[in-house]
Amino acid sequence: MTIATPDFIAGLPKAELHLHIEGTLTRDLKRKLAARNKIDLGEKTFTALEVSGTAASGSNRAMDQQQLGIAQYKMFLDLYYEGLKVLHTEEDFRDLIFAYLESCKADNILYSEIMFDPQAHTDRGVSMGVVMEGLIQGRKDAAEQLGVESNLIMCINRDRSADSAMQMIDDAQPWRDHIAGLGLDSVEDGHPPVKFKDHYARAKSEGYRLTAHCDVDMVDAVKHLWQCIDVLGVERVDHGINTIEDERLIAAMKEREMCFTTCPTWRTGDPKPRRVDRIRIMHELGLKVTINTDDPGYFASGLMNHMLGPVVTEGQFTKDELAQFMINAFESAWLPKETRERYVGMVRGYVAS
């Protein structure tokens, strides 16, 4: 058994399918954009996020740990949305996505599917046109200057109203050809996938590819996973790690060849990457797992190559296993068949050499 080395990781052709472009905002880029737009953002950072562990005590420890995780997630989102205040112009959105795609070039990520949250911008007075034109220009510049290919996934913020989500789909129509798929993110507690059944039916009829978040250890996680595949009709699940708790669900996911975009990220102060033990279980069960950075501007795990080293060490993933995660990503990418096969061939060729 040959564990993947840093040199192997660096040279491996990669794809990323679970990345929130707003979550790539680093402190340096925030400061640059804040200065450009004359915004007093303050000095909050995600590394300052702390939630007391005293709640996780007593006889109901398992539920308390779940509640603690939800509280941390909501605090993260508060910080996340605070950071968006620096994004105002087409140039801001162009610079944001171009900076991320530059990091893809450095980490040998050949292709990325990039999520974005229009409602978080339109609700604060930034038009859909500003968001879209900026992202489109950044992708175009990166493809021409860096050779990095990408697609966009427009996400519904599930804690906003169903009417708001439908309006978002309406507003995106002029840029439909630039958006590969529809996703679902933000606060899951109290906002089950079934809330957006009509939106996903419409999106499917309009040719969008479909994915949705089922974040880790949320309330009714397994129930929500069933809703994603049976009600929303998704092709992929973002996170989805709680699948391993239900044997029937495991079988259903394997039968449908469902792809999981897992994120073994960690915060400052965490002793090791999170969720790696369960990602290994998913892999050994034969589920189609991919590895992704989620919000690298806010997590200590950071960008892909920085994250993969500790993940490989923690999970004792071999070169072949790490390559398989990337093959899974390329095979599940929303690209033409011949393009997917070309990328998969590059991974296989790299391993063979």
Short mmCIF file of C-alpha atoms in Angstrom, two decimals:
data_model
loop_
_atom_site.label_atom_id
_atom_site.label_comp_id
_atom_site.label_asym_id
_atom_site.label_seq_id
_atom_site.Cartn_x
_atom_site.Cartn_y
_atom_site.Cartn_z
CA MET A 1 0.00 0.00 0.00
CA THR A 2 1.51 3.30 -1.15
CA ILE A 3 0.08 6.36 0.64
CA ALA A 4 -0.25 9.42 -1.60
CA THR A 5 2.75 11.70 -1.10
CA PRO A 6 2.83 15.52 -1.28
CA ASP A 7 4.53 15.32 -4.69
CA PHE A 8 1.87 12.94 -5.96
CA ILE A 9 -0.87 15.22 -4.63
CA ALA A 10 0.66 18.29 -6.29
CA GLY A 11 0.86 16.69 -9.72
CA LEU A 12 -2.47 14.85 -9.67
CA PRO A 13 -5.02 16.31 -12.15
CA LYS A 14 -7.99 17.41 -10.06
CA ALA A 15 -11.60 18.53 -10.22
CA GLU A 16 -13.66 20.32 -7.58
CA LEU A 17 -17.46 20.05 -7.50
CA HIS A 18 -18.34 21.68 -4.16
CA LEU A 19 -17.02 25.21 -3.84
CA HIS A 20 -18.92 28.35 -2.81
CA ILE A 21 -17.35 31.32 -4.56
CA GLU A 22 -18.38 33.66 -1.75
CA GLY A 23 -16.61 31.27 0.61
CA THR A 24 -13.28 31.87 -1.13
CA LEU A 25 -13.09 35.42 0.25
CA THR A 26 -9.78 35.60 2.09
CA ARG A 27 -9.04 38.29 4.63
CA ASP A 28 -6.67 39.97 2.17
CA LEU A 29 -9.23 40.04 -0.61
CA LYS A 30 -11.92 41.27 1.78
CA ARG A 31 -9.68 44.15 2.81
CA LYS A 32 -8.88 44.97 -0.83
CA LEU A 33 -12.54 45.04 -1.84
CA ALA A 34 -13.59 46.87 1.33
CA ALA A 35 -11.05 49.60 0.58
CA ARG A 36 -12.17 49.77 -3.06
CA ASN A 37 -15.82 50.17 -2.05
CA LYS A 38 -15.14 52.28 1.08
CA ILE A 39 -16.74 49.76 3.46
CA ASP A 40 -15.90 49.39 7.14
CA LEU A 41 -16.03 45.63 7.49
CA GLY A 42 -14.44 45.29 10.91
CA GLU A 43 -11.93 42.63 11.90
CA LYS A 44 -14.16 39.58 12.29
CA THR A 45 -12.64 36.36 11.03
CA PHE A 46 -13.87 32.80 11.04
CA THR A 47 -10.86 31.77 13.09
CA ALA A 48 -12.38 33.75 15.97
CA LEU A 49 -15.51 31.60 15.92
CA GLU A 50 -15.99 29.86 19.25
CA VAL A 51 -18.97 28.03 20.69
CA SER A 52 -18.86 26.79 24.25
CA GLY A 53 -18.57 23.02 24.52
CA THR A 54 -20.34 23.02 27.87
CA ALA A 55 -23.63 22.30 26.11
CA ALA A 56 -22.28 18.89 25.15
CA SER A 57 -22.66 17.30 28.53
CA GLY A 58 -25.09 15.15 30.44
CA SER A 59 -27.16 12.17 29.39
CA ASN A 60 -28.31 13.67 26.08
CA ARG A 61 -24.77 14.23 24.85
CA ALA A 62 -25.37 13.01 21.27
CA MET A 63 -28.21 15.45 20.68
CA ASP A 64 -26.28 18.24 22.39
CA GLN A 65 -23.35 17.65 20.06
CA GLN A 66 -25.71 17.93 17.11
CA GLN A 67 -27.11 21.18 18.49
CA LEU A 68 -23.58 22.45 19.03
CA GLY A 69 -22.71 21.70 15.41
CA ILE A 70 -25.82 23.50 14.16
CA ALA A 71 -25.00 26.52 16.35
CA GLN A 72 -21.47 26.66 14.94
CA TYR A 73 -22.82 26.38 11.40
CA LYS A 74 -25.26 29.25 11.92
CA MET A 75 -22.51 31.40 13.43
CA PHE A 76 -20.33 30.62 10.41
CA LEU A 77 -23.13 31.70 8.07
CA ASP A 78 -23.53 34.97 9.99
CA LEU A 79 -19.85 35.68 9.35
CA TYR A 80 -20.14 34.48 5.76
CA TYR A 81 -22.98 36.86 4.96
CA GLU A 82 -21.18 39.69 6.75
CA GLY A 83 -18.25 39.23 4.39
CA LEU A 84 -20.46 39.58 1.32
CA LYS A 85 -20.86 43.28 2.04
CA VAL A 86 -17.59 43.93 0.20
CA LEU A 87 -19.03 42.65 -3.11
CA HIS A 88 -20.78 45.42 -5.04
CA THR A 89 -19.62 45.75 -8.64
CA GLU A 90 -19.05 43.54 -11.66
CA GLU A 91 -15.32 44.08 -11.11
CA ASP A 92 -15.63 42.73 -7.55
CA PHE A 93 -17.30 39.51 -8.70
CA ARG A 94 -14.85 39.17 -11.59
CA ASP A 95 -11.87 39.54 -9.25
CA LEU A 96 -13.38 37.11 -6.74
CA ILE A 97 -13.83 34.23 -9.17
CA PHE A 98 -10.58 34.93 -11.04
CA ALA A 99 -8.61 34.78 -7.78
CA TYR A 100 -10.12 31.38 -6.99
CA LEU A 101 -9.40 30.07 -10.47
CA GLU A 102 -5.80 31.27 -10.13
CA SER A 103 -5.55 29.03 -7.07
CA CYS A 104 -6.96 26.18 -9.17
CA LYS A 105 -4.14 26.68 -11.65
CA ALA A 106 -1.60 26.54 -8.82
CA ASP A 107 -3.15 23.36 -7.37
CA ASN A 108 -3.58 21.62 -10.76
CA ILE A 109 -7.37 21.75 -10.56
CA LEU A 110 -8.30 21.48 -14.23
CA TYR A 111 -12.04 21.93 -13.75
CA SER A 112 -14.30 23.39 -11.07
CA GLU A 113 -18.05 23.72 -10.62
CA ILE A 114 -18.58 26.91 -8.69
CA MET A 115 -21.63 27.62 -6.54
CA PHE A 116 -22.94 31.14 -6.05
CA ASP A 117 -25.77 32.63 -3.97
CA PRO A 118 -27.70 35.31 -5.92
CA GLN A 119 -30.30 35.95 -3.20
CA ALA A 120 -27.58 36.95 -0.74
CA HIS A 121 -26.66 39.73 -3.17
CA THR A 122 -30.00 40.80 -4.64
CA ASP A 123 -31.50 41.06 -1.15
CA ARG A 124 -28.91 43.73 -0.33
CA GLY A 125 -29.46 45.69 -3.54
CA VAL A 126 -26.91 44.17 -5.90
CA SER A 127 -28.58 43.21 -9.17
CA MET A 128 -28.50 39.78 -10.75
CA GLY A 129 -26.88 41.39 -13.78
CA VAL A 130 -23.94 42.70 -11.74
CA VAL A 131 -23.39 39.26 -10.18
CA MET A 132 -23.68 37.35 -13.44
CA GLU A 133 -21.67 39.67 -15.68
CA GLY A 134 -18.84 39.75 -13.16
CA LEU A 135 -18.73 35.97 -12.73
CA ILE A 136 -18.98 35.37 -16.48
CA GLN A 137 -16.09 37.74 -17.19
CA GLY A 138 -13.92 36.15 -14.49
CA ARG A 139 -14.54 32.66 -15.87
CA LYS A 140 -13.79 33.83 -19.40
CA ASP A 141 -10.54 35.52 -18.35
CA ALA A 142 -9.44 32.44 -16.38
CA ALA A 143 -10.16 30.10 -19.27
CA GLU A 144 -8.20 32.27 -21.70
CA GLN A 145 -5.31 33.25 -19.43
CA LEU A 146 -4.97 30.21 -17.17
CA GLY A 147 -6.54 27.34 -19.07
CA VAL A 148 -8.81 26.47 -16.13
CA GLU A 149 -12.30 25.30 -17.10
CA SER A 150 -15.32 25.98 -14.90
CA ASN A 151 -19.10 26.01 -14.68
CA LEU A 152 -21.57 27.80 -12.42
CA ILE A 153 -24.17 26.34 -10.04
CA MET A 154 -26.83 28.79 -8.89
CA CYS A 155 -27.90 28.00 -5.31
CA ILE A 156 -31.17 28.62 -3.51
CA ASN A 157 -30.69 29.95 0.03
CA ARG A 158 -33.10 27.54 1.70
CA ASP A 159 -33.74 29.78 4.74
CA ARG A 160 -35.25 32.44 2.48
CA SER A 161 -38.81 32.18 1.19
CA ALA A 162 -39.97 29.89 -1.60
CA ASP A 163 -41.20 32.97 -3.48
CA SER A 164 -37.74 34.51 -3.29
CA ALA A 165 -36.21 31.35 -4.73
CA MET A 166 -38.65 31.32 -7.64
CA GLN A 167 -37.92 35.00 -8.30
CA MET A 168 -34.21 34.15 -8.42
CA ILE A 169 -34.84 31.58 -11.16
CA ASP A 170 -36.89 34.20 -13.05
CA ASP A 171 -34.15 36.81 -12.69
CA ALA A 172 -31.49 34.41 -13.98
CA GLN A 173 -33.22 33.76 -17.30
CA PRO A 174 -31.14 36.23 -19.39
CA TRP A 175 -28.00 34.33 -18.33
CA ARG A 176 -29.45 30.83 -18.46
CA ASP A 177 -26.82 29.57 -20.90
CA HIS A 178 -24.05 30.47 -18.43
CA ILE A 179 -25.49 28.43 -15.52
CA ALA A 180 -25.00 24.67 -15.53
CA GLY A 181 -27.06 23.68 -12.54
CA LEU A 182 -29.28 24.49 -9.56
CA GLY A 183 -28.24 23.84 -5.96
CA LEU A 184 -29.63 24.27 -2.45
CA ASP A 185 -27.61 25.57 0.51
CA SER A 186 -27.65 27.64 3.73
CA VAL A 187 -29.49 26.84 6.98
CA GLU A 188 -31.03 23.38 6.74
CA ASP A 189 -32.76 23.19 10.11
CA GLY A 190 -36.45 23.91 9.52
CA HIS A 191 -36.03 24.14 5.75
CA PRO A 192 -36.28 20.63 4.29
CA PRO A 193 -35.62 19.91 0.61
CA VAL A 194 -39.33 19.30 -0.05
CA LYS A 195 -39.89 23.05 0.49
CA PHE A 196 -38.40 23.54 -2.99
CA LYS A 197 -40.10 20.71 -4.88
CA ASP A 198 -41.69 23.08 -7.42
CA HIS A 199 -38.44 24.95 -8.00
CA TYR A 200 -36.56 21.75 -8.82
CA ALA A 201 -39.33 20.54 -11.11
CA ARG A 202 -39.15 23.83 -13.00
CA ALA A 203 -35.36 23.79 -13.12
CA LYS A 204 -35.35 20.24 -14.52
CA SER A 205 -37.85 21.25 -17.21
CA GLU A 206 -35.56 24.14 -18.15
CA GLY A 207 -32.51 21.93 -18.50
CA TYR A 208 -30.65 22.70 -15.29
CA ARG A 209 -28.57 19.93 -13.74
CA LEU A 210 -29.58 19.32 -10.11
CA THR A 211 -27.77 19.02 -6.80
CA ALA A 212 -28.57 19.92 -3.18
CA HIS A 213 -26.88 20.19 0.21
CA CYS A 214 -27.57 17.62 2.89
CA ASP A 215 -25.06 18.85 5.42
CA VAL A 216 -23.47 16.61 8.01
CA ASP A 217 -25.33 15.65 11.19
CA MET A 218 -28.17 18.11 10.73
CA VAL A 219 -31.67 17.43 12.13
CA ASP A 220 -33.49 14.83 10.01
CA ALA A 221 -30.38 14.33 7.87
CA VAL A 222 -31.37 10.89 6.55
CA LYS A 223 -34.95 11.99 5.91
CA HIS A 224 -33.66 14.96 3.93
CA LEU A 225 -31.40 12.73 1.87
CA TRP A 226 -34.41 10.65 0.84
CA GLN A 227 -36.24 13.84 -0.10
CA CYS A 228 -33.32 14.98 -2.24
CA ILE A 229 -33.30 11.84 -4.35
CA ASP A 230 -37.02 10.98 -4.37
CA VAL A 231 -38.66 14.43 -4.35
CA LEU A 232 -36.12 16.84 -5.85
CA GLY A 233 -34.62 14.28 -8.21
CA VAL A 234 -31.03 15.42 -7.74
CA GLU A 235 -28.11 13.93 -9.68
CA ARG A 236 -25.60 14.69 -6.91
CA VAL A 237 -25.68 15.28 -3.16
CA ASP A 238 -23.46 17.92 -1.55
CA HIS A 239 -21.99 16.43 1.66
CA GLY A 240 -24.44 13.55 2.19
CA ILE A 241 -22.25 11.71 4.69
CA ASN A 242 -25.21 10.61 6.85
CA THR A 243 -26.17 8.23 4.02
CA ILE A 244 -24.12 5.55 5.81
CA GLU A 245 -26.67 5.48 8.67
CA ASP A 246 -29.38 3.83 6.52
CA GLU A 247 -28.76 0.55 4.67
CA ARG A 248 -31.72 1.11 2.34
CA LEU A 249 -30.41 4.55 1.50
CA ILE A 250 -26.93 3.18 0.80
CA ALA A 251 -28.44 0.70 -1.64
CA ALA A 252 -30.55 3.39 -3.32
CA MET A 253 -27.57 5.71 -3.72
CA LYS A 254 -25.46 2.95 -5.24
CA GLU A 255 -28.24 1.89 -7.60
CA ARG A 256 -28.60 5.49 -8.84
CA GLU A 257 -24.82 5.97 -9.02
CA MET A 258 -25.22 9.09 -6.91
CA CYS A 259 -22.15 11.30 -6.53
CA PHE A 260 -21.30 12.79 -3.12
CA THR A 261 -19.33 16.02 -2.91
CA THR A 262 -17.87 15.59 0.57
CA CYS A 263 -15.79 18.26 2.33
CA PRO A 264 -13.30 17.06 5.00
CA THR A 265 -12.59 20.63 6.09
CA TRP A 266 -11.47 21.82 9.50
CA ARG A 267 -11.47 24.98 11.59
CA THR A 268 -8.61 26.58 13.44
CA GLY A 269 -8.23 24.62 16.68
CA ASP A 270 -9.62 21.36 15.30
CA PRO A 271 -7.14 18.56 16.04
CA LYS A 272 -7.51 16.93 12.61
CA PRO A 273 -9.59 16.96 9.43
CA ARG A 274 -13.26 16.31 10.07
CA ARG A 275 -15.35 13.44 8.69
CA VAL A 276 -12.45 11.52 7.14
CA ASP A 277 -13.39 8.30 8.97
CA ARG A 278 -16.88 8.41 7.50
CA ILE A 279 -15.60 9.38 4.04
CA ARG A 280 -13.43 6.24 4.13
CA ILE A 281 -16.49 4.17 5.07
CA MET A 282 -18.40 5.66 2.13
CA HIS A 283 -15.52 4.85 -0.19
CA GLU A 284 -15.24 1.27 1.07
CA LEU A 285 -19.00 0.81 0.66
CA GLY A 286 -18.58 1.60 -3.03
CA LEU A 287 -20.29 5.02 -2.93
CA LYS A 288 -19.07 7.58 -5.47
CA VAL A 289 -17.20 10.06 -3.27
CA THR A 290 -15.39 13.26 -4.24
CA ILE A 291 -13.19 15.54 -2.10
CA ASN A 292 -13.81 19.30 -2.04
CA THR A 293 -12.82 22.45 -0.12
CA ASP A 294 -16.30 24.02 0.36
CA ASP A 295 -15.35 27.49 1.75
CA PRO A 296 -11.54 27.68 1.70
CA GLY A 297 -11.40 31.36 2.59
CA TYR A 298 -12.99 30.63 5.97
CA PHE A 299 -11.64 27.22 6.94
CA ALA A 300 -8.15 26.45 8.20
CA SER A 301 -8.10 23.55 5.73
CA GLY A 302 -7.82 26.13 2.96
CA LEU A 303 -7.32 25.29 -0.70
CA MET A 304 -7.15 21.83 -2.28
CA ASN A 305 -3.46 20.88 -2.08
CA HIS A 306 -3.17 22.29 1.45
CA MET A 307 -6.21 20.28 2.53
CA LEU A 308 -5.35 16.98 0.84
CA GLY A 309 -2.11 16.29 2.73
CA PRO A 310 -3.69 16.00 6.20
CA VAL A 311 -6.75 14.26 4.74
CA VAL A 312 -4.57 11.60 3.11
CA THR A 313 -2.61 11.13 6.33
CA GLU A 314 -5.73 10.86 8.47
CA GLY A 315 -7.51 8.48 6.10
CA GLN A 316 -4.40 6.60 4.98
CA PHE A 317 -5.56 7.01 1.40
CA THR A 318 -3.37 5.40 -1.22
CA LYS A 319 -2.37 6.96 -4.53
CA ASP A 320 -4.97 4.84 -6.29
CA GLU A 321 -7.71 5.84 -3.83
CA LEU A 322 -6.94 9.54 -4.11
CA ALA A 323 -6.89 9.23 -7.89
CA GLN A 324 -10.27 7.48 -7.72
CA PHE A 325 -11.78 10.43 -5.85
CA MET A 326 -10.70 12.67 -8.75
CA ILE A 327 -11.93 10.19 -11.37
CA ASN A 328 -15.28 10.20 -9.56
CA ALA A 329 -15.35 13.99 -9.77
CA PHE A 330 -14.51 14.12 -13.48
CA GLU A 331 -17.00 11.35 -14.26
CA SER A 332 -19.73 13.23 -12.37
CA ALA A 333 -18.89 16.66 -13.80
CA TRP A 334 -21.50 18.49 -15.85
CA LEU A 335 -19.44 18.37 -19.01
CA PRO A 336 -19.80 16.69 -22.40
CA LYS A 337 -18.95 12.99 -22.35
CA GLU A 338 -15.82 13.35 -24.47
CA THR A 339 -14.47 16.07 -22.18
CA ARG A 340 -15.10 13.96 -19.08
CA GLU A 341 -13.38 10.99 -20.66
CA ARG A 342 -10.38 13.11 -21.62
CA TYR A 343 -9.95 14.32 -18.05
CA VAL A 344 -10.34 10.80 -16.64
CA GLY A 345 -7.70 9.63 -19.09
CA MET A 346 -5.34 12.31 -17.78
CA VAL A 347 -5.77 11.04 -14.22
CA ARG A 348 -5.22 7.42 -15.23
CA GLY A 349 -2.20 8.37 -17.30
CA TYR A 350 -0.70 10.31 -14.39
CA VAL A 351 -1.09 7.35 -12.02
CA ALA A 352 0.35 4.94 -14.57
CA SER A 353 3.40 7.13 -15.10
#
